[in-house]
Amino acid sequence: MTSSAASLVPVNITLGVLLAALLLAAAVVAGWFRLDPYPYRSRAREILVAGLRAAAQLAVVSVVITWAVKSVAGLLAFLVVMFSVAVRTAGRRITSDHTWWLTAAPIAVGVVPVVAALLLTGLVPLRGIALIPITGILIGGALTVTVLAGRRALDELTQRHGEVEAAMALGFLDRDARMEIARPAASEALLPGLDQTRTVGLVTLPGAFVGMLMAGASPVLAGAVQLFVLIALMAVQSVAVAVTLELVARDRLHRPLPGTPTGAPRRARQLMTRLPRR
């Protein structure tokens, strides 16, 4: 395995220089074409910081994971950290108010049943070397679709606020009115996972497949494991999007309303925005 990995990507000065050049190129392109969401946000800076953070975090994980795979306590601690970081990241990408922590629901509801099924059926043993990669892939997939679904749904509700109000005026419940507007936008979060599954083996060879081949597994076994990962991801992501959409439709997960006191109750702030201004 070591020789196979070394022959694929040797760890040397050349690799470091190439990584630095690619990271710099990504930042330069983002800066040159002004790929910034807002004037006060720099995507170029975010790209550089993300690359440097990834290098530092992987260096730390390489050391910590050696301890985590050897004890149940270490394994559980590592999984809790992964989940906590995912919730924090997803929540802060969606909203800046106190409801960010509710992103724990879609991630947990999507991931926990699948991991539990794997453990109960014996397909994955309670060992860090097997459980950490699988759980990490599932948490990462849930994180991605939770962010996409939450942001798209809230953006759509903001842009089409008048349609929501009109539906309420016609007798729709608040939840149903928001759901009609937010559902199509939130469902788009599933497209990357669907496209990845549809094109696997034709466009890309995902990491699980390549990793098992490098470890000496047969192509059939590697393909079976990769198929499981893709289908499990679709299940996790579907549940995560559904829960995120429900939280948004019920106004549990929301953003601060402009021009209203941030400490006011949500319903009171909504009513304030509807009052005629003098």
PDB file of C-alpha atoms in Angstrom:
ATOM      1  CA  MET A   1       0.000   0.000   0.000  1.00  0.00           C
ATOM      2  CA  THR A   2       2.785   2.394   0.925  1.00  0.00           C
ATOM      3  CA  SER A   3       4.655   1.805  -2.318  1.00  0.00           C
ATOM      4  CA  SER A   4       1.455   2.233  -4.355  1.00  0.00           C
ATOM      5  CA  ALA A   5       0.601   5.497  -2.654  1.00  0.00           C
ATOM      6  CA  ALA A   6       4.141   6.785  -3.003  1.00  0.00           C
ATOM      7  CA  SER A   7       4.176   5.993  -6.697  1.00  0.00           C
ATOM      8  CA  LEU A   8       0.901   7.899  -7.178  1.00  0.00           C
ATOM      9  CA  VAL A   9       1.757  11.091  -5.263  1.00  0.00           C
ATOM     10  CA  PRO A  10       5.318  11.265  -3.892  1.00  0.00           C
ATOM     11  CA  VAL A  11       5.691  13.561  -0.901  1.00  0.00           C
ATOM     12  CA  ASN A  12       8.604  15.827  -1.779  1.00  0.00           C
ATOM     13  CA  ILE A  13       9.564  19.430  -2.543  1.00  0.00           C
ATOM     14  CA  THR A  14       8.027  19.242  -5.993  1.00  0.00           C
ATOM     15  CA  LEU A  15       4.622  18.385  -4.517  1.00  0.00           C
ATOM     16  CA  GLY A  16       4.840  21.299  -2.085  1.00  0.00           C
ATOM     17  CA  VAL A  17       5.753  23.774  -4.819  1.00  0.00           C
ATOM     18  CA  LEU A  18       2.947  22.522  -7.076  1.00  0.00           C
ATOM     19  CA  LEU A  19       0.365  22.755  -4.289  1.00  0.00           C
ATOM     20  CA  ALA A  20       1.456  26.304  -3.478  1.00  0.00           C
ATOM     21  CA  ALA A  21       1.279  27.270  -7.159  1.00  0.00           C
ATOM     22  CA  LEU A  22      -2.213  25.797  -7.582  1.00  0.00           C
ATOM     23  CA  LEU A  23      -3.487  27.517  -4.431  1.00  0.00           C
ATOM     24  CA  LEU A  24      -2.035  30.831  -5.572  1.00  0.00           C
ATOM     25  CA  ALA A  25      -3.530  30.370  -9.039  1.00  0.00           C
ATOM     26  CA  ALA A  26      -6.988  29.766  -7.576  1.00  0.00           C
ATOM     27  CA  ALA A  27      -6.715  32.919  -5.436  1.00  0.00           C
ATOM     28  CA  VAL A  28      -5.437  35.018  -8.347  1.00  0.00           C
ATOM     29  CA  VAL A  29      -8.273  33.930 -10.628  1.00  0.00           C
ATOM     30  CA  ALA A  30     -10.878  34.658  -7.929  1.00  0.00           C
ATOM     31  CA  GLY A  31      -9.332  38.074  -7.313  1.00  0.00           C
ATOM     32  CA  TRP A  32      -8.814  38.979 -10.977  1.00  0.00           C
ATOM     33  CA  PHE A  33     -12.393  38.180 -11.964  1.00  0.00           C
ATOM     34  CA  ARG A  34     -13.792  39.591  -8.691  1.00  0.00           C
ATOM     35  CA  LEU A  35     -15.611  36.416  -7.703  1.00  0.00           C
ATOM     36  CA  ASP A  36     -16.714  37.997  -4.438  1.00  0.00           C
ATOM     37  CA  PRO A  37     -20.283  37.658  -3.112  1.00  0.00           C
ATOM     38  CA  TYR A  38     -20.138  41.088  -1.461  1.00  0.00           C
ATOM     39  CA  PRO A  39     -17.759  44.069  -1.651  1.00  0.00           C
ATOM     40  CA  TYR A  40     -16.526  43.375   1.879  1.00  0.00           C
ATOM     41  CA  ARG A  41     -15.895  39.647   1.263  1.00  0.00           C
ATOM     42  CA  SER A  42     -12.783  38.495  -0.593  1.00  0.00           C
ATOM     43  CA  ARG A  43     -13.008  35.044  -2.140  1.00  0.00           C
ATOM     44  CA  ALA A  44      -9.308  35.210  -2.985  1.00  0.00           C
ATOM     45  CA  ARG A  45      -8.450  35.638   0.676  1.00  0.00           C
ATOM     46  CA  GLU A  46     -10.881  32.869   1.663  1.00  0.00           C
ATOM     47  CA  ILE A  47      -9.233  30.501  -0.840  1.00  0.00           C
ATOM     48  CA  LEU A  48      -5.768  31.176   0.571  1.00  0.00           C
ATOM     49  CA  VAL A  49      -6.957  30.782   4.155  1.00  0.00           C
ATOM     50  CA  ALA A  50      -8.847  27.588   3.292  1.00  0.00           C
ATOM     51  CA  GLY A  51      -5.777  26.054   1.675  1.00  0.00           C
ATOM     52  CA  LEU A  52      -3.499  26.928   4.588  1.00  0.00           C
ATOM     53  CA  ARG A  53      -6.077  25.695   7.099  1.00  0.00           C
ATOM     54  CA  ALA A  54      -6.447  22.431   5.219  1.00  0.00           C
ATOM     55  CA  ALA A  55      -2.685  21.865   5.350  1.00  0.00           C
ATOM     56  CA  ALA A  56      -2.498  22.623   9.070  1.00  0.00           C
ATOM     57  CA  GLN A  57      -5.596  20.601   9.941  1.00  0.00           C
ATOM     58  CA  LEU A  58      -4.474  17.551   7.980  1.00  0.00           C
ATOM     59  CA  ALA A  59      -1.101  17.692   9.709  1.00  0.00           C
ATOM     60  CA  VAL A  60      -2.807  17.704  13.109  1.00  0.00           C
ATOM     61  CA  VAL A  61      -5.309  15.005  12.109  1.00  0.00           C
ATOM     62  CA  SER A  62      -2.498  12.775  10.891  1.00  0.00           C
ATOM     63  CA  VAL A  63      -1.152  12.767  14.441  1.00  0.00           C
ATOM     64  CA  VAL A  64      -4.464  12.675  16.326  1.00  0.00           C
ATOM     65  CA  ILE A  65      -6.028   9.923  14.238  1.00  0.00           C
ATOM     66  CA  THR A  66      -3.244   7.563  15.261  1.00  0.00           C
ATOM     67  CA  TRP A  67      -4.534   7.850  18.835  1.00  0.00           C
ATOM     68  CA  ALA A  68      -8.217   7.886  17.857  1.00  0.00           C
ATOM     69  CA  VAL A  69      -8.117   4.566  16.009  1.00  0.00           C
ATOM     70  CA  LYS A  70      -6.659   2.760  19.019  1.00  0.00           C
ATOM     71  CA  SER A  71      -9.374   3.433  21.624  1.00  0.00           C
ATOM     72  CA  VAL A  72     -13.159   3.726  21.741  1.00  0.00           C
ATOM     73  CA  ALA A  73     -12.901   6.941  23.775  1.00  0.00           C
ATOM     74  CA  GLY A  74     -10.612   8.474  21.176  1.00  0.00           C
ATOM     75  CA  LEU A  75     -12.905   7.329  18.388  1.00  0.00           C
ATOM     76  CA  LEU A  76     -15.999   8.877  19.987  1.00  0.00           C
ATOM     77  CA  ALA A  77     -14.164  12.123  20.756  1.00  0.00           C
ATOM     78  CA  PHE A  78     -12.972  12.368  17.169  1.00  0.00           C
ATOM     79  CA  LEU A  79     -16.496  11.792  15.808  1.00  0.00           C
ATOM     80  CA  VAL A  80     -17.962  14.421  18.161  1.00  0.00           C
ATOM     81  CA  VAL A  81     -15.398  16.966  16.980  1.00  0.00           C
ATOM     82  CA  MET A  82     -16.193  16.173  13.336  1.00  0.00           C
ATOM     83  CA  PHE A  83     -19.914  16.602  13.949  1.00  0.00           C
ATOM     84  CA  SER A  84     -19.490  19.819  15.959  1.00  0.00           C
ATOM     85  CA  VAL A  85     -17.322  21.455  13.314  1.00  0.00           C
ATOM     86  CA  ALA A  86     -19.798  20.440  10.603  1.00  0.00           C
ATOM     87  CA  VAL A  87     -22.722  21.980  12.533  1.00  0.00           C
ATOM     88  CA  ARG A  88     -20.821  25.188  13.190  1.00  0.00           C
ATOM     89  CA  THR A  89     -19.715  25.477   9.569  1.00  0.00           C
ATOM     90  CA  ALA A  90     -23.160  24.760   8.118  1.00  0.00           C
ATOM     91  CA  GLY A  91     -24.946  27.032  10.569  1.00  0.00           C
ATOM     92  CA  ARG A  92     -22.709  30.022  10.007  1.00  0.00           C
ATOM     93  CA  ARG A  93     -22.898  29.597   6.238  1.00  0.00           C
ATOM     94  CA  ILE A  94     -26.687  29.784   6.392  1.00  0.00           C
ATOM     95  CA  THR A  95     -27.384  32.425   9.036  1.00  0.00           C
ATOM     96  CA  SER A  96     -25.699  34.854  11.391  1.00  0.00           C
ATOM     97  CA  ASP A  97     -28.345  34.706  14.106  1.00  0.00           C
ATOM     98  CA  HIS A  98     -28.817  32.321  17.030  1.00  0.00           C
ATOM     99  CA  THR A  99     -30.646  29.658  14.978  1.00  0.00           C
ATOM    100  CA  TRP A 100     -27.415  28.403  13.368  1.00  0.00           C
ATOM    101  CA  TRP A 101     -27.147  25.516  15.854  1.00  0.00           C
ATOM    102  CA  LEU A 102     -30.337  23.952  14.455  1.00  0.00           C
ATOM    103  CA  THR A 103     -28.271  22.660  11.525  1.00  0.00           C
ATOM    104  CA  ALA A 104     -27.335  19.887  13.952  1.00  0.00           C
ATOM    105  CA  ALA A 105     -30.747  18.364  13.203  1.00  0.00           C
ATOM    106  CA  PRO A 106     -30.406  17.695   9.444  1.00  0.00           C
ATOM    107  CA  ILE A 107     -26.837  16.464   9.801  1.00  0.00           C
ATOM    108  CA  ALA A 108     -27.616  14.147  12.723  1.00  0.00           C
ATOM    109  CA  VAL A 109     -30.925  12.835  11.356  1.00  0.00           C
ATOM    110  CA  GLY A 110     -29.248  12.041   8.067  1.00  0.00           C
ATOM    111  CA  VAL A 111     -26.016  10.479   9.345  1.00  0.00           C
ATOM    112  CA  VAL A 112     -26.836   8.717  12.632  1.00  0.00           C
ATOM    113  CA  PRO A 113     -29.338   6.135  11.259  1.00  0.00           C
ATOM    114  CA  VAL A 114     -26.988   5.105   8.453  1.00  0.00           C
ATOM    115  CA  VAL A 115     -24.000   4.717  10.773  1.00  0.00           C
ATOM    116  CA  ALA A 116     -26.156   2.833  13.275  1.00  0.00           C
ATOM    117  CA  ALA A 117     -27.331   0.464  10.535  1.00  0.00           C
ATOM    118  CA  LEU A 118     -23.736  -0.188   9.504  1.00  0.00           C
ATOM    119  CA  LEU A 119     -22.726  -1.021  13.073  1.00  0.00           C
ATOM    120  CA  LEU A 120     -25.780  -3.161  13.842  1.00  0.00           C
ATOM    121  CA  THR A 121     -25.426  -5.219  10.664  1.00  0.00           C
ATOM    122  CA  GLY A 122     -21.694  -5.682  11.247  1.00  0.00           C
ATOM    123  CA  LEU A 123     -20.764  -4.227   7.870  1.00  0.00           C
ATOM    124  CA  VAL A 124     -18.511  -1.723   9.646  1.00  0.00           C
ATOM    125  CA  PRO A 125     -16.800  -2.647  12.942  1.00  0.00           C
ATOM    126  CA  LEU A 126     -16.585  -0.277  15.907  1.00  0.00           C
ATOM    127  CA  ARG A 127     -13.014   0.600  15.067  1.00  0.00           C
ATOM    128  CA  GLY A 128     -11.636   3.990  14.164  1.00  0.00           C
ATOM    129  CA  ILE A 129      -9.775   2.815  11.095  1.00  0.00           C
ATOM    130  CA  ALA A 130     -13.094   1.810   9.507  1.00  0.00           C
ATOM    131  CA  LEU A 131     -15.676   4.063  11.169  1.00  0.00           C
ATOM    132  CA  ILE A 132     -13.905   7.426  10.938  1.00  0.00           C
ATOM    133  CA  PRO A 133     -13.563   7.516   7.104  1.00  0.00           C
ATOM    134  CA  ILE A 134     -17.126   6.321   6.480  1.00  0.00           C
ATOM    135  CA  THR A 135     -18.655   8.691   9.035  1.00  0.00           C
ATOM    136  CA  GLY A 136     -16.516  11.556   7.772  1.00  0.00           C
ATOM    137  CA  ILE A 137     -17.762  11.051   4.211  1.00  0.00           C
ATOM    138  CA  LEU A 138     -21.382  10.978   5.362  1.00  0.00           C
ATOM    139  CA  ILE A 139     -21.037  14.037   7.613  1.00  0.00           C
ATOM    140  CA  GLY A 140     -19.297  15.903   4.804  1.00  0.00           C
ATOM    141  CA  GLY A 141     -22.111  15.071   2.393  1.00  0.00           C
ATOM    142  CA  ALA A 142     -24.773  16.145   4.891  1.00  0.00           C
ATOM    143  CA  LEU A 143     -22.870  19.372   5.576  1.00  0.00           C
ATOM    144  CA  THR A 144     -22.735  20.263   1.880  1.00  0.00           C
ATOM    145  CA  VAL A 145     -26.425  19.762   1.127  1.00  0.00           C
ATOM    146  CA  THR A 146     -27.531  21.409   4.388  1.00  0.00           C
ATOM    147  CA  VAL A 147     -25.645  24.566   3.444  1.00  0.00           C
ATOM    148  CA  LEU A 148     -26.899  24.545  -0.146  1.00  0.00           C
ATOM    149  CA  ALA A 149     -30.509  23.798   0.788  1.00  0.00           C
ATOM    150  CA  GLY A 150     -30.601  26.309   3.632  1.00  0.00           C
ATOM    151  CA  ARG A 151     -29.024  29.145   1.676  1.00  0.00           C
ATOM    152  CA  ARG A 152     -31.071  28.583  -1.470  1.00  0.00           C
ATOM    153  CA  ALA A 153     -34.342  28.260   0.452  1.00  0.00           C
ATOM    154  CA  LEU A 154     -33.771  31.408   2.514  1.00  0.00           C
ATOM    155  CA  ASP A 155     -32.593  33.366  -0.525  1.00  0.00           C
ATOM    156  CA  GLU A 156     -35.720  32.350  -2.420  1.00  0.00           C
ATOM    157  CA  LEU A 157     -37.988  33.316   0.472  1.00  0.00           C
ATOM    158  CA  THR A 158     -36.302  36.718   0.674  1.00  0.00           C
ATOM    159  CA  GLN A 159     -36.587  37.406  -3.043  1.00  0.00           C
ATOM    160  CA  ARG A 160     -40.176  36.160  -3.299  1.00  0.00           C
ATOM    161  CA  HIS A 161     -41.450  37.475   0.004  1.00  0.00           C
ATOM    162  CA  GLY A 162     -44.459  39.034  -1.704  1.00  0.00           C
ATOM    163  CA  GLU A 163     -45.605  35.659  -3.028  1.00  0.00           C
ATOM    164  CA  VAL A 164     -45.404  34.185   0.457  1.00  0.00           C
ATOM    165  CA  GLU A 165     -47.535  37.019   1.824  1.00  0.00           C
ATOM    166  CA  ALA A 166     -50.023  36.566  -1.021  1.00  0.00           C
ATOM    167  CA  ALA A 167     -50.341  32.846  -0.295  1.00  0.00           C
ATOM    168  CA  MET A 168     -50.973  33.591   3.383  1.00  0.00           C
ATOM    169  CA  ALA A 169     -53.622  36.117   2.395  1.00  0.00           C
ATOM    170  CA  LEU A 170     -55.338  33.382   0.384  1.00  0.00           C
ATOM    171  CA  GLY A 171     -55.548  31.194   3.462  1.00  0.00           C
ATOM    172  CA  PHE A 172     -52.346  29.140   3.313  1.00  0.00           C
ATOM    173  CA  LEU A 173     -50.708  28.335   6.621  1.00  0.00           C
ATOM    174  CA  ASP A 174     -47.356  30.068   7.177  1.00  0.00           C
ATOM    175  CA  ARG A 175     -45.499  26.778   6.856  1.00  0.00           C
ATOM    176  CA  ASP A 176     -47.293  25.751   3.661  1.00  0.00           C
ATOM    177  CA  ALA A 177     -46.789  29.142   2.007  1.00  0.00           C
ATOM    178  CA  ARG A 178     -43.061  29.086   2.680  1.00  0.00           C
ATOM    179  CA  MET A 179     -42.800  25.445   1.633  1.00  0.00           C
ATOM    180  CA  GLU A 180     -44.283  26.116  -1.812  1.00  0.00           C
ATOM    181  CA  ILE A 181     -41.624  28.752  -2.491  1.00  0.00           C
ATOM    182  CA  ALA A 182     -38.629  27.138  -0.783  1.00  0.00           C
ATOM    183  CA  ARG A 183     -39.027  23.497  -1.869  1.00  0.00           C
ATOM    184  CA  PRO A 184     -37.897  23.809  -5.536  1.00  0.00           C
ATOM    185  CA  ALA A 185     -34.865  25.888  -4.556  1.00  0.00           C
ATOM    186  CA  ALA A 186     -33.820  23.594  -1.697  1.00  0.00           C
ATOM    187  CA  SER A 187     -34.154  20.458  -3.827  1.00  0.00           C
ATOM    188  CA  GLU A 188     -31.358  21.714  -6.089  1.00  0.00           C
ATOM    189  CA  ALA A 189     -28.936  20.849  -3.288  1.00  0.00           C
ATOM    190  CA  LEU A 190     -29.320  17.194  -4.314  1.00  0.00           C
ATOM    191  CA  LEU A 191     -28.056  17.748  -7.866  1.00  0.00           C
ATOM    192  CA  PRO A 192     -24.281  17.446  -7.181  1.00  0.00           C
ATOM    193  CA  GLY A 193     -24.760  14.089  -5.440  1.00  0.00           C
ATOM    194  CA  LEU A 194     -27.071  12.845  -8.173  1.00  0.00           C
ATOM    195  CA  ASP A 195     -24.633  13.851 -10.899  1.00  0.00           C
ATOM    196  CA  GLN A 196     -21.728  12.228  -9.057  1.00  0.00           C
ATOM    197  CA  THR A 197     -23.648   8.961  -8.780  1.00  0.00           C
ATOM    198  CA  ARG A 198     -24.847   9.041 -12.391  1.00  0.00           C
ATOM    199  CA  THR A 199     -21.373   9.645 -13.806  1.00  0.00           C
ATOM    200  CA  VAL A 200     -19.279   7.464 -11.479  1.00  0.00           C
ATOM    201  CA  GLY A 201     -16.847   5.364 -13.477  1.00  0.00           C
ATOM    202  CA  LEU A 202     -17.501   7.410 -16.623  1.00  0.00           C
ATOM    203  CA  VAL A 203     -16.317  10.865 -15.580  1.00  0.00           C
ATOM    204  CA  THR A 204     -14.638  10.325 -12.201  1.00  0.00           C
ATOM    205  CA  LEU A 205     -13.181   7.531 -10.106  1.00  0.00           C
ATOM    206  CA  PRO A 206     -14.067   8.544  -6.518  1.00  0.00           C
ATOM    207  CA  GLY A 207     -11.678   8.345  -3.597  1.00  0.00           C
ATOM    208  CA  ALA A 208     -13.039   5.209  -1.942  1.00  0.00           C
ATOM    209  CA  PHE A 209     -12.669   3.223  -5.159  1.00  0.00           C
ATOM    210  CA  VAL A 210      -9.143   4.436  -5.879  1.00  0.00           C
ATOM    211  CA  GLY A 211      -8.086   4.052  -2.232  1.00  0.00           C
ATOM    212  CA  MET A 212      -9.169   0.424  -2.070  1.00  0.00           C
ATOM    213  CA  LEU A 213      -7.436  -0.389  -5.334  1.00  0.00           C
ATOM    214  CA  MET A 214      -4.243   1.169  -3.979  1.00  0.00           C
ATOM    215  CA  ALA A 215      -4.653  -0.926  -0.815  1.00  0.00           C
ATOM    216  CA  GLY A 216      -4.682  -4.088  -2.905  1.00  0.00           C
ATOM    217  CA  ALA A 217      -8.426  -4.832  -3.039  1.00  0.00           C
ATOM    218  CA  SER A 218      -9.958  -6.361  -6.141  1.00  0.00           C
ATOM    219  CA  PRO A 219     -11.784  -4.030  -8.569  1.00  0.00           C
ATOM    220  CA  VAL A 220     -15.084  -5.802  -7.756  1.00  0.00           C
ATOM    221  CA  LEU A 221     -14.706  -5.208  -4.012  1.00  0.00           C
ATOM    222  CA  ALA A 222     -13.599  -1.625  -4.577  1.00  0.00           C
ATOM    223  CA  GLY A 223     -16.603  -1.030  -6.811  1.00  0.00           C
ATOM    224  CA  ALA A 224     -18.998  -2.533  -4.249  1.00  0.00           C
ATOM    225  CA  VAL A 225     -17.661  -0.295  -1.467  1.00  0.00           C
ATOM    226  CA  GLN A 226     -17.859   2.777  -3.690  1.00  0.00           C
ATOM    227  CA  LEU A 227     -21.426   1.917  -4.688  1.00  0.00           C
ATOM    228  CA  PHE A 228     -22.371   1.646  -1.024  1.00  0.00           C
ATOM    229  CA  VAL A 229     -20.800   5.035  -0.282  1.00  0.00           C
ATOM    230  CA  LEU A 230     -22.660   6.731  -3.137  1.00  0.00           C
ATOM    231  CA  ILE A 231     -26.054   5.259  -2.272  1.00  0.00           C
ATOM    232  CA  ALA A 232     -25.581   5.907   1.452  1.00  0.00           C
ATOM    233  CA  LEU A 233     -24.680   9.502   0.614  1.00  0.00           C
ATOM    234  CA  MET A 234     -27.860   9.939  -1.429  1.00  0.00           C
ATOM    235  CA  ALA A 235     -29.906   8.656   1.497  1.00  0.00           C
ATOM    236  CA  VAL A 236     -28.131  10.924   3.991  1.00  0.00           C
ATOM    237  CA  GLN A 237     -28.382  13.944   1.727  1.00  0.00           C
ATOM    238  CA  SER A 238     -32.074  13.424   0.941  1.00  0.00           C
ATOM    239  CA  VAL A 239     -32.904  13.318   4.656  1.00  0.00           C
ATOM    240  CA  ALA A 240     -30.678  16.340   5.394  1.00  0.00           C
ATOM    241  CA  VAL A 241     -32.341  18.430   2.682  1.00  0.00           C
ATOM    242  CA  ALA A 242     -35.826  17.401   3.839  1.00  0.00           C
ATOM    243  CA  VAL A 243     -35.104  18.351   7.475  1.00  0.00           C
ATOM    244  CA  THR A 244     -33.434  21.623   6.477  1.00  0.00           C
ATOM    245  CA  LEU A 245     -36.399  22.536   4.294  1.00  0.00           C
ATOM    246  CA  GLU A 246     -38.821  21.777   7.118  1.00  0.00           C
ATOM    247  CA  LEU A 247     -36.850  23.959   9.542  1.00  0.00           C
ATOM    248  CA  VAL A 248     -36.876  26.843   7.064  1.00  0.00           C
ATOM    249  CA  ALA A 249     -40.569  26.420   6.202  1.00  0.00           C
ATOM    250  CA  ARG A 250     -41.512  26.423   9.891  1.00  0.00           C
ATOM    251  CA  ASP A 251     -39.369  29.544  10.400  1.00  0.00           C
ATOM    252  CA  ARG A 252     -37.149  27.767  12.929  1.00  0.00           C
ATOM    253  CA  LEU A 253     -34.014  28.317  10.856  1.00  0.00           C
ATOM    254  CA  HIS A 254     -33.945  31.894   9.630  1.00  0.00           C
ATOM    255  CA  ARG A 255     -31.859  35.010   9.147  1.00  0.00           C
ATOM    256  CA  PRO A 256     -31.982  38.362  10.939  1.00  0.00           C
ATOM    257  CA  LEU A 257     -34.570  40.678   9.418  1.00  0.00           C
ATOM    258  CA  PRO A 258     -33.059  43.946   8.127  1.00  0.00           C
ATOM    259  CA  GLY A 259     -33.987  47.127   9.933  1.00  0.00           C
ATOM    260  CA  THR A 260     -35.343  45.448  13.078  1.00  0.00           C
ATOM    261  CA  PRO A 261     -33.815  44.924  16.524  1.00  0.00           C
ATOM    262  CA  THR A 262     -31.826  41.691  16.560  1.00  0.00           C
ATOM    263  CA  GLY A 263     -32.913  40.907  20.094  1.00  0.00           C
ATOM    264  CA  ALA A 264     -36.645  41.122  19.378  1.00  0.00           C
ATOM    265  CA  PRO A 265     -38.713  37.923  19.079  1.00  0.00           C
ATOM    266  CA  ARG A 266     -38.921  36.661  15.513  1.00  0.00           C
ATOM    267  CA  ARG A 267     -42.696  37.112  15.159  1.00  0.00           C
ATOM    268  CA  ALA A 268     -42.553  40.613  16.608  1.00  0.00           C
ATOM    269  CA  ARG A 269     -39.815  41.579  14.174  1.00  0.00           C
ATOM    270  CA  GLN A 270     -41.856  40.184  11.261  1.00  0.00           C
ATOM    271  CA  LEU A 271     -44.838  42.310  12.271  1.00  0.00           C
ATOM    272  CA  MET A 272     -42.605  45.371  12.588  1.00  0.00           C
ATOM    273  CA  THR A 273     -41.498  44.992   8.973  1.00  0.00           C
ATOM    274  CA  ARG A 274     -45.135  44.983   7.830  1.00  0.00           C
ATOM    275  CA  LEU A 275     -46.100  48.198   9.632  1.00  0.00           C
ATOM    276  CA  PRO A 276     -46.419  51.257   7.341  1.00  0.00           C
ATOM    277  CA  ARG A 277     -43.493  53.603   7.661  1.00  0.00           C
ATOM    278  CA  ARG A 278     -44.087  57.312   8.151  1.00  0.00           C
TER     279      ARG A 278
END
